[in-house]
């Protein structure tokens, strides 16, 4: 971490400048961000552009008015990234296979976009989703081309630093990083932080599968320690269970993809038994207060949200209101749902995709993701378990349906590492034998 801070002082200065400009200079930040991004682009700082985008997405998720500027600044940011993408042939070549795989989904989304009753919102969200899938994989790939292992290390250290900043703020400005007594870090709510950490856990692990000897044992303790402590403090049940699920399946996929698949089938059969006895298990472990056992069965209002969403789906299984429709639908019915014990969105990515793009859209998205991960099923132990983790966590939150958040971008980066051969090919010479200072596996021994 010390090396990262020393070697990236200029980048850290500019990001601090962005934050201060947004906090105290109002609209000036919308000129500052493009100016700095162009400076980065001229210097070929592709990694820094991608890292800055992560920061902007994290700040945009904050519930603090102080960081409200990021909500609009992130839109400016993705447009600038797209402009650079088309200006630099090295950056835009070749057209990444992730975007190609999701073209059927984007076409369905575009079809419902033009027929949406909320066409302005739908156009913005559909275009931003397309741009995310188009440019982020290439920015990540170009980072690896330019800087190799150090570029990947720098990217992962940056996200770790964002987690560590949250710990500092917990003692200095606790009001910014807590909500209803639960820790949120720089994110807007505890469950958002849990999902952020879950995805980052899988990013780091898959990166270690792709690049051997990426971090030393001491470095891994810092990175995984920041992730695990954040998850414990925020108390996200979804994140805790999904991380355990990911680790469980990864152990079997390290032995054989076939064994891993068999264990997946076994888990499907025993899931109902575990679900029926989960409360007894939690009581036996004396963790009922931590896991908020009183809201476990109701899912903190999720059942109400799911039933409402399903009732709307039945009105038109094949129809969709365009990306962004579900959010508007739940806001329009906020008062009724609040009386029934629910506040917020659908809390289910599949229901949201279905309402937005119909059954064809949700199937196109899920099939696209499965195809993407199957490309590396036999070579990267964490690939299919990561897919399970993404699909499982998406069942409890609608994060996967949004493009400009700090969660979906991490899922795209995981897909980039596992499905684009050039990423692995660039590291062939890096995968040397481990020594006394380096651990062979990216997962600490405690896992």
PDB file of C-alpha atoms in Angstrom, residues 140 144 149 152 202-214 250 376 379-383 413-432 440 442:
ATOM      1  CA  UNK A 140      -9.177  -2.830 -18.345  1.00  0.00           C
ATOM      2  CA  UNK A 144      -2.937  -4.788 -18.648  1.00  0.00           C
ATOM      3  CA  UNK A 149       0.887  -7.075 -13.396  1.00  0.00           C
ATOM      4  CA  UNK A 152      -3.685  -4.897 -12.103  1.00  0.00           C
ATOM      5  CA  UNK A 202     -14.379 -12.208  -6.223  1.00  0.00           C
ATOM      6  CA  UNK A 203     -12.401  -9.715  -8.345  1.00  0.00           C
ATOM      7  CA  UNK A 204      -9.301 -10.203  -6.197  1.00  0.00           C
ATOM      8  CA  UNK A 205      -9.689 -13.971  -6.109  1.00  0.00           C
ATOM      9  CA  UNK A 206     -10.242 -14.373  -9.853  1.00  0.00           C
ATOM     10  CA  UNK A 207      -7.315 -11.997 -10.494  1.00  0.00           C
ATOM     11  CA  UNK A 208      -5.158 -14.322  -8.403  1.00  0.00           C
ATOM     12  CA  UNK A 209      -6.354 -17.289 -10.456  1.00  0.00           C
ATOM     13  CA  UNK A 210      -5.374 -15.493 -13.653  1.00  0.00           C
ATOM     14  CA  UNK A 211      -2.075 -14.057 -12.376  1.00  0.00           C
ATOM     15  CA  UNK A 212      -0.061 -16.195 -10.004  1.00  0.00           C
ATOM     16  CA  UNK A 213       2.027 -14.435  -7.369  1.00  0.00           C
ATOM     17  CA  UNK A 214       0.019 -11.243  -7.745  1.00  0.00           C
ATOM     18  CA  UNK A 250     -14.244 -22.674  -5.714  1.00  0.00           C
ATOM     19  CA  UNK A 376     -13.048 -20.284 -18.949  1.00  0.00           C
ATOM     20  CA  UNK A 379      -8.941 -22.958 -16.739  1.00  0.00           C
ATOM     21  CA  UNK A 380      -9.907 -20.531 -13.950  1.00  0.00           C
ATOM     22  CA  UNK A 381     -11.141 -22.148 -10.689  1.00  0.00           C
ATOM     23  CA  UNK A 382     -12.973 -19.019  -9.556  1.00  0.00           C
ATOM     24  CA  UNK A 383     -14.820 -18.358 -12.820  1.00  0.00           C
ATOM     25  CA  UNK A 413     -14.289  -6.674 -14.878  1.00  0.00           C
ATOM     26  CA  UNK A 414     -14.649 -10.246 -13.599  1.00  0.00           C
ATOM     27  CA  UNK A 415     -16.188 -11.236 -16.933  1.00  0.00           C
ATOM     28  CA  UNK A 416     -13.311  -9.498 -18.728  1.00  0.00           C
ATOM     29  CA  UNK A 417     -10.693 -11.467 -16.818  1.00  0.00           C
ATOM     30  CA  UNK A 418     -12.355 -14.836 -17.366  1.00  0.00           C
ATOM     31  CA  UNK A 419     -13.591 -14.515 -20.956  1.00  0.00           C
ATOM     32  CA  UNK A 420     -11.040 -12.480 -22.916  1.00  0.00           C
ATOM     33  CA  UNK A 421      -8.056 -14.739 -23.736  1.00  0.00           C
ATOM     34  CA  UNK A 422      -5.674 -11.807 -24.228  1.00  0.00           C
ATOM     35  CA  UNK A 423      -5.882 -10.956 -20.520  1.00  0.00           C
ATOM     36  CA  UNK A 424      -4.519 -14.394 -19.585  1.00  0.00           C
ATOM     37  CA  UNK A 425      -2.050 -14.473 -22.490  1.00  0.00           C
ATOM     38  CA  UNK A 426      -0.471 -11.208 -21.381  1.00  0.00           C
ATOM     39  CA  UNK A 427       0.373 -12.829 -18.047  1.00  0.00           C
ATOM     40  CA  UNK A 428       1.965 -16.042 -19.326  1.00  0.00           C
ATOM     41  CA  UNK A 429       5.432 -14.764 -18.535  1.00  0.00           C
ATOM     42  CA  UNK A 430       4.298 -13.430 -15.166  1.00  0.00           C
ATOM     43  CA  UNK A 431       3.125 -16.796 -13.790  1.00  0.00           C
ATOM     44  CA  UNK A 432       6.386 -17.935 -12.256  1.00  0.00           C
ATOM     45  CA  UNK A 440       0.701 -19.776  -4.610  1.00  0.00           C
ATOM     46  CA  UNK A 442      -4.615 -15.732  -3.871  1.00  0.00           C
TER      47      UNK A 442
END
